[in-house]
Short mmCIF file of C-alpha atoms in Angstrom, two decimals:
data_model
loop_
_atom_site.label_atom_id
_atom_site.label_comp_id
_atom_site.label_asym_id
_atom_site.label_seq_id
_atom_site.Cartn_x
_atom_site.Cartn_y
_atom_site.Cartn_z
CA UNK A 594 -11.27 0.96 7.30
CA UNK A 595 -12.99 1.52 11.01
CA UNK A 596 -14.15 5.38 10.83
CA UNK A 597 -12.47 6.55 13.90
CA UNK A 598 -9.63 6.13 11.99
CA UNK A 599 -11.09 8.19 8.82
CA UNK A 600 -9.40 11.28 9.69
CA UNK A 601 -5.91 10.38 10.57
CA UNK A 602 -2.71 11.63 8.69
CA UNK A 603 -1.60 9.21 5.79
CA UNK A 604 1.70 7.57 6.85
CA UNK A 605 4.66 9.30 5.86
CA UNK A 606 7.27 6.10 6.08
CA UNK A 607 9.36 4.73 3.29
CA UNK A 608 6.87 1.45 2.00
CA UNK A 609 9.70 -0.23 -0.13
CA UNK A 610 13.08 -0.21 2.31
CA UNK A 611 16.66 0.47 1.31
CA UNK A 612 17.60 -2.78 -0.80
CA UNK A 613 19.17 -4.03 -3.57
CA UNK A 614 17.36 -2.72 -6.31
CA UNK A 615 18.19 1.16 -5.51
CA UNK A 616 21.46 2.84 -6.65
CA UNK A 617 23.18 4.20 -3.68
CA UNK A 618 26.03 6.24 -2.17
CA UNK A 619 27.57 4.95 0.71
CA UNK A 620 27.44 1.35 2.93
CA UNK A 621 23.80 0.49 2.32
CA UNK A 622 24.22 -0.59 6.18
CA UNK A 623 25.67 2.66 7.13
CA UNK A 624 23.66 3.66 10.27
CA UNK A 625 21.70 6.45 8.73
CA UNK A 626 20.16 6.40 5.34
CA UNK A 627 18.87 9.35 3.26
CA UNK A 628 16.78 8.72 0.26
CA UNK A 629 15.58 11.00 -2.37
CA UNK A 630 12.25 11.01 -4.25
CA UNK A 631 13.83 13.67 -7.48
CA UNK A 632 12.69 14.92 -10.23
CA UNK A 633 15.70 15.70 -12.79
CA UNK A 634 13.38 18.84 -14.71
CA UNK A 635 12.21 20.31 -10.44
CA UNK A 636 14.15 22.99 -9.49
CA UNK A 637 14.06 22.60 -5.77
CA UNK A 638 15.80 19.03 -6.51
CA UNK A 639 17.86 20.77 -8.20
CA UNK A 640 18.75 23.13 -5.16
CA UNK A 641 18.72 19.73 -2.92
CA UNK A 642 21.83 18.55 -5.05
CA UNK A 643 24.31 20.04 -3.93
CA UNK A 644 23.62 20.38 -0.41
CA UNK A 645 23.11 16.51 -0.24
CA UNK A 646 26.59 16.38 -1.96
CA UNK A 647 28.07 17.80 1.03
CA UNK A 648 26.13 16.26 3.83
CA UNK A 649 27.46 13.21 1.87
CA UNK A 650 30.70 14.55 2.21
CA UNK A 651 30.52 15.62 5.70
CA UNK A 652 29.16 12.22 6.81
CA UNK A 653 31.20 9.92 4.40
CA UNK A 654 30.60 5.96 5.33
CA UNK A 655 28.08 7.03 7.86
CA UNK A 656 25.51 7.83 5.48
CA UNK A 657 23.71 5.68 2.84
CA UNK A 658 22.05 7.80 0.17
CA UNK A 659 19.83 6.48 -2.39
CA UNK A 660 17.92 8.16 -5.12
CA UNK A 661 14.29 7.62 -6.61
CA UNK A 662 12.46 8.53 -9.42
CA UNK A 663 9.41 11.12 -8.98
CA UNK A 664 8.81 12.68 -12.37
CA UNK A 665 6.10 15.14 -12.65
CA UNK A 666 6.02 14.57 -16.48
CA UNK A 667 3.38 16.71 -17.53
CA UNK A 668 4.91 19.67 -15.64
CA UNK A 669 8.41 18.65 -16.76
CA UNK A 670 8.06 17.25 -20.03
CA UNK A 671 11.46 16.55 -20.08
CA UNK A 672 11.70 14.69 -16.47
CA UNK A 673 10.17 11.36 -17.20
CA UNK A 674 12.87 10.65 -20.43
CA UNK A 675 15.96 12.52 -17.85
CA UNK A 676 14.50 9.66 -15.19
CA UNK A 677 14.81 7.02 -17.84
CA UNK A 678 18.23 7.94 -19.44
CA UNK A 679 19.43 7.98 -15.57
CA UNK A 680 18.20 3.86 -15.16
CA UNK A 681 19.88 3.30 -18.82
CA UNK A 682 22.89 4.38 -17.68
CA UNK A 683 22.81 2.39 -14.52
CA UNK A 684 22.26 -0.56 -16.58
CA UNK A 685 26.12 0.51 -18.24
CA UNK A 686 27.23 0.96 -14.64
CA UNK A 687 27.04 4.63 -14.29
CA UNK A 688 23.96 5.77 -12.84
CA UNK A 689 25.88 8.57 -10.82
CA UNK A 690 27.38 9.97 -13.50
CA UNK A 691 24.40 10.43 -14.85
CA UNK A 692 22.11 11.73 -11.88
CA UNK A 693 25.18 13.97 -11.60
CA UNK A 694 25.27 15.71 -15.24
CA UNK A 695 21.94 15.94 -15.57
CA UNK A 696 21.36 17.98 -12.20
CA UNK A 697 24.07 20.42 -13.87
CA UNK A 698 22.45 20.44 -16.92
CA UNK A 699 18.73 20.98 -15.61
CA UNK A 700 18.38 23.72 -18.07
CA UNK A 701 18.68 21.09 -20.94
CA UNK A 702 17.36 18.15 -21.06
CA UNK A 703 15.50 17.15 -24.21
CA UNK A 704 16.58 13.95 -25.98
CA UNK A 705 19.35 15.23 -28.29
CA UNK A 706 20.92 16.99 -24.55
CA UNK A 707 20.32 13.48 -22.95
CA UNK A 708 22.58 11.64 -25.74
CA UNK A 709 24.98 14.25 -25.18
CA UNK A 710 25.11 14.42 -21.71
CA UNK A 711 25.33 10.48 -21.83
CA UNK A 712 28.05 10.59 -24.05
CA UNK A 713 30.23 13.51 -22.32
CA UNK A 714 30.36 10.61 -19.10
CA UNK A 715 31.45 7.95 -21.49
CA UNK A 716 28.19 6.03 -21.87
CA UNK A 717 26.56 4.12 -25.09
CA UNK A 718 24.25 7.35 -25.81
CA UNK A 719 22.90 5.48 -29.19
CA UNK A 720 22.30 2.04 -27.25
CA UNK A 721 20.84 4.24 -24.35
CA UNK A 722 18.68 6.86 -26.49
CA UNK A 723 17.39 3.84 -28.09
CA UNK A 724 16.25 2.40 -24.60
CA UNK A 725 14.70 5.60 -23.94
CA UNK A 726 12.67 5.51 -26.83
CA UNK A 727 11.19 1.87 -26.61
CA UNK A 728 10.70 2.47 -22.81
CA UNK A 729 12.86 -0.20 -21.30
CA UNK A 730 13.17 1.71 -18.29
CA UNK A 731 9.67 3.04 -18.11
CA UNK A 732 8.24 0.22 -15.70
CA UNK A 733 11.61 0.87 -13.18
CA UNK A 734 10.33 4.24 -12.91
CA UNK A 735 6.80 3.73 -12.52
CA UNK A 736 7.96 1.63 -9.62
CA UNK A 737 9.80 4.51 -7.78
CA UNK A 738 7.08 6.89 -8.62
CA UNK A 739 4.33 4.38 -6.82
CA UNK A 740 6.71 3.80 -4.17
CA UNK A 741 7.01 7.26 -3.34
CA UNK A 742 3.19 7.91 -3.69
CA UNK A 743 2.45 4.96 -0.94
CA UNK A 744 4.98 6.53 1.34
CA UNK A 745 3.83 9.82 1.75
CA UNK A 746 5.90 11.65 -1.40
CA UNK A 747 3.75 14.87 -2.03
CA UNK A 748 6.12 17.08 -4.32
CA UNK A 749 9.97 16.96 -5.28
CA UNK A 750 12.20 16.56 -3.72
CA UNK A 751 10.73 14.24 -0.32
CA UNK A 752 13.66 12.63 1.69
CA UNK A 753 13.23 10.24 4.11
CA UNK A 754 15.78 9.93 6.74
CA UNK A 755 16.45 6.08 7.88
CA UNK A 756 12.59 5.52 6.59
CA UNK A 757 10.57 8.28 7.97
CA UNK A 758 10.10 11.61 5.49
CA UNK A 759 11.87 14.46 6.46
CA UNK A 760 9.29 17.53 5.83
CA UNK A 761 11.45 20.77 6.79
CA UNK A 762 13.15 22.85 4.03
CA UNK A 763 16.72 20.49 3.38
CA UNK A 764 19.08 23.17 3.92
CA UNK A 765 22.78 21.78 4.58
CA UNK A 766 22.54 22.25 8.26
CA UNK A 767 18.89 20.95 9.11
CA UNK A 768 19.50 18.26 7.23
CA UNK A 769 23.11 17.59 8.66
CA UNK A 770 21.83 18.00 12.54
CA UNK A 771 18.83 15.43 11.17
CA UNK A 772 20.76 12.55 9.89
CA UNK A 773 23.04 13.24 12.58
CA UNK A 774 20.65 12.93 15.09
CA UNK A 775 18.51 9.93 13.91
CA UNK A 776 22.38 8.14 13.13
CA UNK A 777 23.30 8.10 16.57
CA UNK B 848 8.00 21.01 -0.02
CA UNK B 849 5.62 21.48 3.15
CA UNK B 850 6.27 22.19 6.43
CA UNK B 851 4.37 19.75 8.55
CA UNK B 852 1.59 20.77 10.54
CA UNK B 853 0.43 19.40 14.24
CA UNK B 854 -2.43 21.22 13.69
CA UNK B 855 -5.08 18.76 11.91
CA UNK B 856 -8.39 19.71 12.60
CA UNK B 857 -11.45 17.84 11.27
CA UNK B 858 -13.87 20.42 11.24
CA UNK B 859 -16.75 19.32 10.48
CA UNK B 860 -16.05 17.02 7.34
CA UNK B 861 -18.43 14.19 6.46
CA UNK B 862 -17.10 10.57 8.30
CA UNK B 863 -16.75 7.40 6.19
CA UNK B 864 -20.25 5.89 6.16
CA UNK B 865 -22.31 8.72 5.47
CA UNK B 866 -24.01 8.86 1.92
CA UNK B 867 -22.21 11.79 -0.34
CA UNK B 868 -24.30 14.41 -1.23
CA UNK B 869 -25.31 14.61 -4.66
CA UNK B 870 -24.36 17.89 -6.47
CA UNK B 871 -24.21 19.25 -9.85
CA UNK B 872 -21.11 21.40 -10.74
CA UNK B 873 -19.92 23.38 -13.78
CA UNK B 874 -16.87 21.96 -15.32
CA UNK B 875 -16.02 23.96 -17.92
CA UNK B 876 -18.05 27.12 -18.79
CA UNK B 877 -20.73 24.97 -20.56
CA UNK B 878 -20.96 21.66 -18.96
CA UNK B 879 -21.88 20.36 -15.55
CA UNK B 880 -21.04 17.39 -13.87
CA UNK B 881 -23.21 15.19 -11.38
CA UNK B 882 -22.08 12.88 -9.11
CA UNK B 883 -24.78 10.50 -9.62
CA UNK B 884 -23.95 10.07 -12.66
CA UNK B 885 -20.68 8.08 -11.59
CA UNK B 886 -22.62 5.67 -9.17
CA UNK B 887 -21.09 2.26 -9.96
CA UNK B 888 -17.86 3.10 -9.67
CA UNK B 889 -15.65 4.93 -6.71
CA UNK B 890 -15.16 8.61 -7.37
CA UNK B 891 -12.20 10.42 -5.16
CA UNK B 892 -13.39 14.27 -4.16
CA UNK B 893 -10.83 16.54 -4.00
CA UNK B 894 -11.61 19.91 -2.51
CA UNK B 895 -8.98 22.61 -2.24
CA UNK B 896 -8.68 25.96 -1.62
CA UNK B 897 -7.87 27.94 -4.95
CA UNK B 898 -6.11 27.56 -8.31
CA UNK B 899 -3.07 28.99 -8.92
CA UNK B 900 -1.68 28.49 -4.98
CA UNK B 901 1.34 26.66 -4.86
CA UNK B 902 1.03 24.27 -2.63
CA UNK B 903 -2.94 23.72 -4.61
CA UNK B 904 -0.13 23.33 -7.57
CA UNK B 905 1.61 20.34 -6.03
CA UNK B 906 -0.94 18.22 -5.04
CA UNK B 907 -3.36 18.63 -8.30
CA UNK B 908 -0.07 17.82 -10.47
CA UNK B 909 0.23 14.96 -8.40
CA UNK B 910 -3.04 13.73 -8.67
CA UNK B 911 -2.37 14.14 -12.72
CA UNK B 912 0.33 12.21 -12.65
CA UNK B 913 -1.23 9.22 -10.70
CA UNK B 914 -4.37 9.59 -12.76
CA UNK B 915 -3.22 5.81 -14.38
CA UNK B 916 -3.40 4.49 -10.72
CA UNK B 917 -6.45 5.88 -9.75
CA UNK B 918 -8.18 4.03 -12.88
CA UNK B 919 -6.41 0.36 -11.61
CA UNK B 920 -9.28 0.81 -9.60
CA UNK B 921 -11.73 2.03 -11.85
CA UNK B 922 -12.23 5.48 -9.82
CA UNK B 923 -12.38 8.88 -10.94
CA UNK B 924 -10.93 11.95 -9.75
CA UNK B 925 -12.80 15.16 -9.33
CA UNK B 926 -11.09 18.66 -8.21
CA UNK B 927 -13.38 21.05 -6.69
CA UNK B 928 -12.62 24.72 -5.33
CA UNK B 929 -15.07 27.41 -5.23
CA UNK B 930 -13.41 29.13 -8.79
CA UNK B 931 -15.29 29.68 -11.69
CA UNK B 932 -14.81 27.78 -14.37
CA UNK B 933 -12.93 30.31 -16.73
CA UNK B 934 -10.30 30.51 -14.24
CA UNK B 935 -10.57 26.26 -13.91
CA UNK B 936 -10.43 26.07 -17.80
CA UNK B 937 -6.55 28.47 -17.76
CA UNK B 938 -5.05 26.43 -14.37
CA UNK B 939 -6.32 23.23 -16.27
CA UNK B 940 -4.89 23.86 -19.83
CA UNK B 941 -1.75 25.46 -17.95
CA UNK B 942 -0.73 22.65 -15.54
CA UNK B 943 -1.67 19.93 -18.48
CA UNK B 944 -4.70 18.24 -15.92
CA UNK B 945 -6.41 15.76 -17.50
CA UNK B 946 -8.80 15.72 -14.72
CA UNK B 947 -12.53 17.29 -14.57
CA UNK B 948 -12.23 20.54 -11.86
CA UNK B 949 -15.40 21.33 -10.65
CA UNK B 950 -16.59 25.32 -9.69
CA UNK B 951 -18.43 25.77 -6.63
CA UNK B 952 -19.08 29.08 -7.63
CA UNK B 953 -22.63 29.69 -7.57
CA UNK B 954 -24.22 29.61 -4.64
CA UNK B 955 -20.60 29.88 -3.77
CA UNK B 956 -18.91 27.10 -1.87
CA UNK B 957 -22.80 25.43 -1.30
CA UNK B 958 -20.94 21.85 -2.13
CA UNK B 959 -18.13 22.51 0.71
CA UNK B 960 -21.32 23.80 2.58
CA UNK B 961 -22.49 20.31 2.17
CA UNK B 962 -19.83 18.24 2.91
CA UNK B 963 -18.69 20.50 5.78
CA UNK B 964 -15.43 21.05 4.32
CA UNK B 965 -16.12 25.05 3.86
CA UNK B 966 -13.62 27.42 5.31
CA UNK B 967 -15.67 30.63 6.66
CA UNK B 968 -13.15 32.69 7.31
CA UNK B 969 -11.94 33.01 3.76
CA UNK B 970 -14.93 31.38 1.95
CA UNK B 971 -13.20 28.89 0.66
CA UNK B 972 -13.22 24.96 0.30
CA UNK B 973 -10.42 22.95 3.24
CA UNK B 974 -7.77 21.22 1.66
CA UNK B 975 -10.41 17.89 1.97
CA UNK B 976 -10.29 14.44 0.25
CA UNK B 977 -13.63 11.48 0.26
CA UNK B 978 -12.95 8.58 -1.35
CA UNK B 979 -17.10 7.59 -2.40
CA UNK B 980 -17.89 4.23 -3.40
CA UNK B 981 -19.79 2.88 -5.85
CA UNK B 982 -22.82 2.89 -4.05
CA UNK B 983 -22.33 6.76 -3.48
CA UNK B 984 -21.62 6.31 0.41
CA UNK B 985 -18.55 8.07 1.97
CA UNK B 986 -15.57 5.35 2.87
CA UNK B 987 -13.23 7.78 3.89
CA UNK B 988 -12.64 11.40 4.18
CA UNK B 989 -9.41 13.41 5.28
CA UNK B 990 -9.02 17.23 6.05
CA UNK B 991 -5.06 18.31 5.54
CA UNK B 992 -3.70 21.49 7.33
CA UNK B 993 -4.82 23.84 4.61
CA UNK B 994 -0.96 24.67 3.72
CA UNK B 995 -0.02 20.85 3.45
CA UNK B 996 -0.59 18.94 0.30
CA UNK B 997 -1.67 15.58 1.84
CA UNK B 998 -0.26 13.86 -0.94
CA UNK B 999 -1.72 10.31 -2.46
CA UNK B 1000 -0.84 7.55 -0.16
CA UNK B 1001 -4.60 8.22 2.23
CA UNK B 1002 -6.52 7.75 -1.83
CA UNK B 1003 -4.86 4.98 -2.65
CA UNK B 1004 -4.99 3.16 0.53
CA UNK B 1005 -8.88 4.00 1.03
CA UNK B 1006 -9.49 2.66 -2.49
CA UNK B 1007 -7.48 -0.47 -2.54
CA UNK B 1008 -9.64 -1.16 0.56
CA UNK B 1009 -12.75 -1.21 -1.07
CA UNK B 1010 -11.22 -2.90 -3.88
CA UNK B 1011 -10.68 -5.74 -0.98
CA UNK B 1012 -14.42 -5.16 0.21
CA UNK B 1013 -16.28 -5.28 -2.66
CA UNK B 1014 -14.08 -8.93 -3.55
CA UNK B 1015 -14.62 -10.61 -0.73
CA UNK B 1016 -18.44 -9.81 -0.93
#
């Protein structure tokens, strides 16, 4: 590291791209992308939720969205299980569901809520619970959280629009003139 | 979430390659600790303005959540802000940081003094981050727009580099 370059601003750009491994909305080479570093247990991703829902909506098969895991587990105790019941139920095909109920059930989200939520969208909650408990998905979401850390993820939520992190507040129609923008 | 700021201004923080001052800081009300006393391995300084902001919030829970990381490479974190350490000991035990935060209390902000990271103006520390290696000199150093939490990514890149260093000696 040369030390004129000591003082410049950590890089801010998604360091693991858009692939395979991430559970996304949309045509993964839809010419904008939007992904989320969340936090199940934060609040403000919890305000993010819906407004991304209708971007999404407003964009349809322009936009790719993906979503990442970024507990803050000791000041959600309940995040870093909500992150782990989400990647169990991707591995029964339903991650969305999941990520879904569990943004509208932010207020709940201890392990009994978790089997229950997984069961209300039709998933294995004893094969999942059971996941949760041994860790299975523990390493998957150590991976996002690093991820996020390399790229420049300082809090929940951080979006990145096609790569670079979006830092103003995501209301519905910054972020809509943003990935409308950067998609064109 | 933070605003980004144009505005980074490098005041007069200590560049990579000078030798870290040595201090000796209160940590809880009845034990100090020295930075000497962690020569051998890298040690990340993180000054920041005061407990309890929000933004001071984010990036010391992120730190304690990366805390795992920052041992891959055998470093250790201090906090440091010029509050005492009563007021360290309640943020500490309310956020759940398992991290040592260090009071500059007394001669007030004399470490920020130090390391030129010492806000005048309100007498407190810059948002500032060093990343000292384990032969106690300064590899890298990074002064955020005091309303920005600078995140991780500068730490972990500034360590993994003298992880490189120090294997290809």
């Amino acid at each position: 590291m040369k030390p004129e370059t000591s003082i410049a601003i950590p890089k801010a750009n998604l360091t693991l791209p858009l692939a395979g491994r991430d559970h996304i909305q949309g045509p993964i080479d839809a010419p904008v992308s939007l992904v989320e570093y969340g936090d199940y247990q934060c609040q403000y991703c919890g305000a993010a939720y819906p407004i991304i829902k209708a971007v999404q909506k407003e964009l349809g098969k322009k936009l790719c969205f993906a979503f990442r895991n970024f507990p803050l587990s000791n000041m959600h105790p309940y995040a870093e299980h909500a992150a782990e019941a989400a990647e169990g139920a991707a591995a029964q095909g339903r991650f969305w569901e999941m990520h879904d109920i569990l943004f509208d059930n932010q207020e709940s989200l201890d392990d009994e809520s978790l089997a229950e939520l997984a069961a209300t969208v039709g998933l294995d909650a004893p094969r999942l619970m059971s996941e949760v408990l041994a860790g299975a998905h523990r390493e998957r979401v150590r991976e996002d959280f690093r991820s996020g850390v390399r790229g420049g993820v300082n809090g929940t939520p951080t979006l990145f629009i096609n790569g670079v992190r979006f830092d103003a507040v995501p209301t519905a129609e910054a972020l809509l003139e943003a990935l409308t923008e950067r998609g064109s | 979430m933070n605003k980004p700021d144009s505005k980074t201004h490098h005041g007069t923080a200590l560049p990579a390659g000078t030798p870290a001052p040595d201090f000796s800081l209160h940590s809880t009300p009845d034990q100090s600790v020295k930075l000497s006393e962690f020569r051998g391995q890298p040690v990340v300084l993180a000054f920041y303005p005061a407990d309890w902001s929000p933004v001071c919030g984010d990036q010391m829970a992120l730190y304690n959540e990366m805390l795992s990381e920052f041992q891959e490479y055998g470093a250790e974190l201090l906090g440091i802000s010029v509050d005492g350490a009563w007021c360290h000991a309640a943020f500490a035990r309310d956020r759940k940081l398992h991290f040592p935060l260090l009071s500059d209390f007394e001669p007030k902000a004399e470490v920020a003094k130090l390391y030129g990271v010492h806000r005048q103006s309100e007498g407190v520390c810059e948002r500032a981050l060093f990343v000292i290696d384990a032969e106690g000199i300064i590899r890298w150093s990074y002064v955020s727009p005091v309303g920005v939490n600078p995140g991780a990514a500068g730490i972990l890149a500034a360590l993994e580099d003298l992880q490189n260093k120090s294997e290809s000696k």
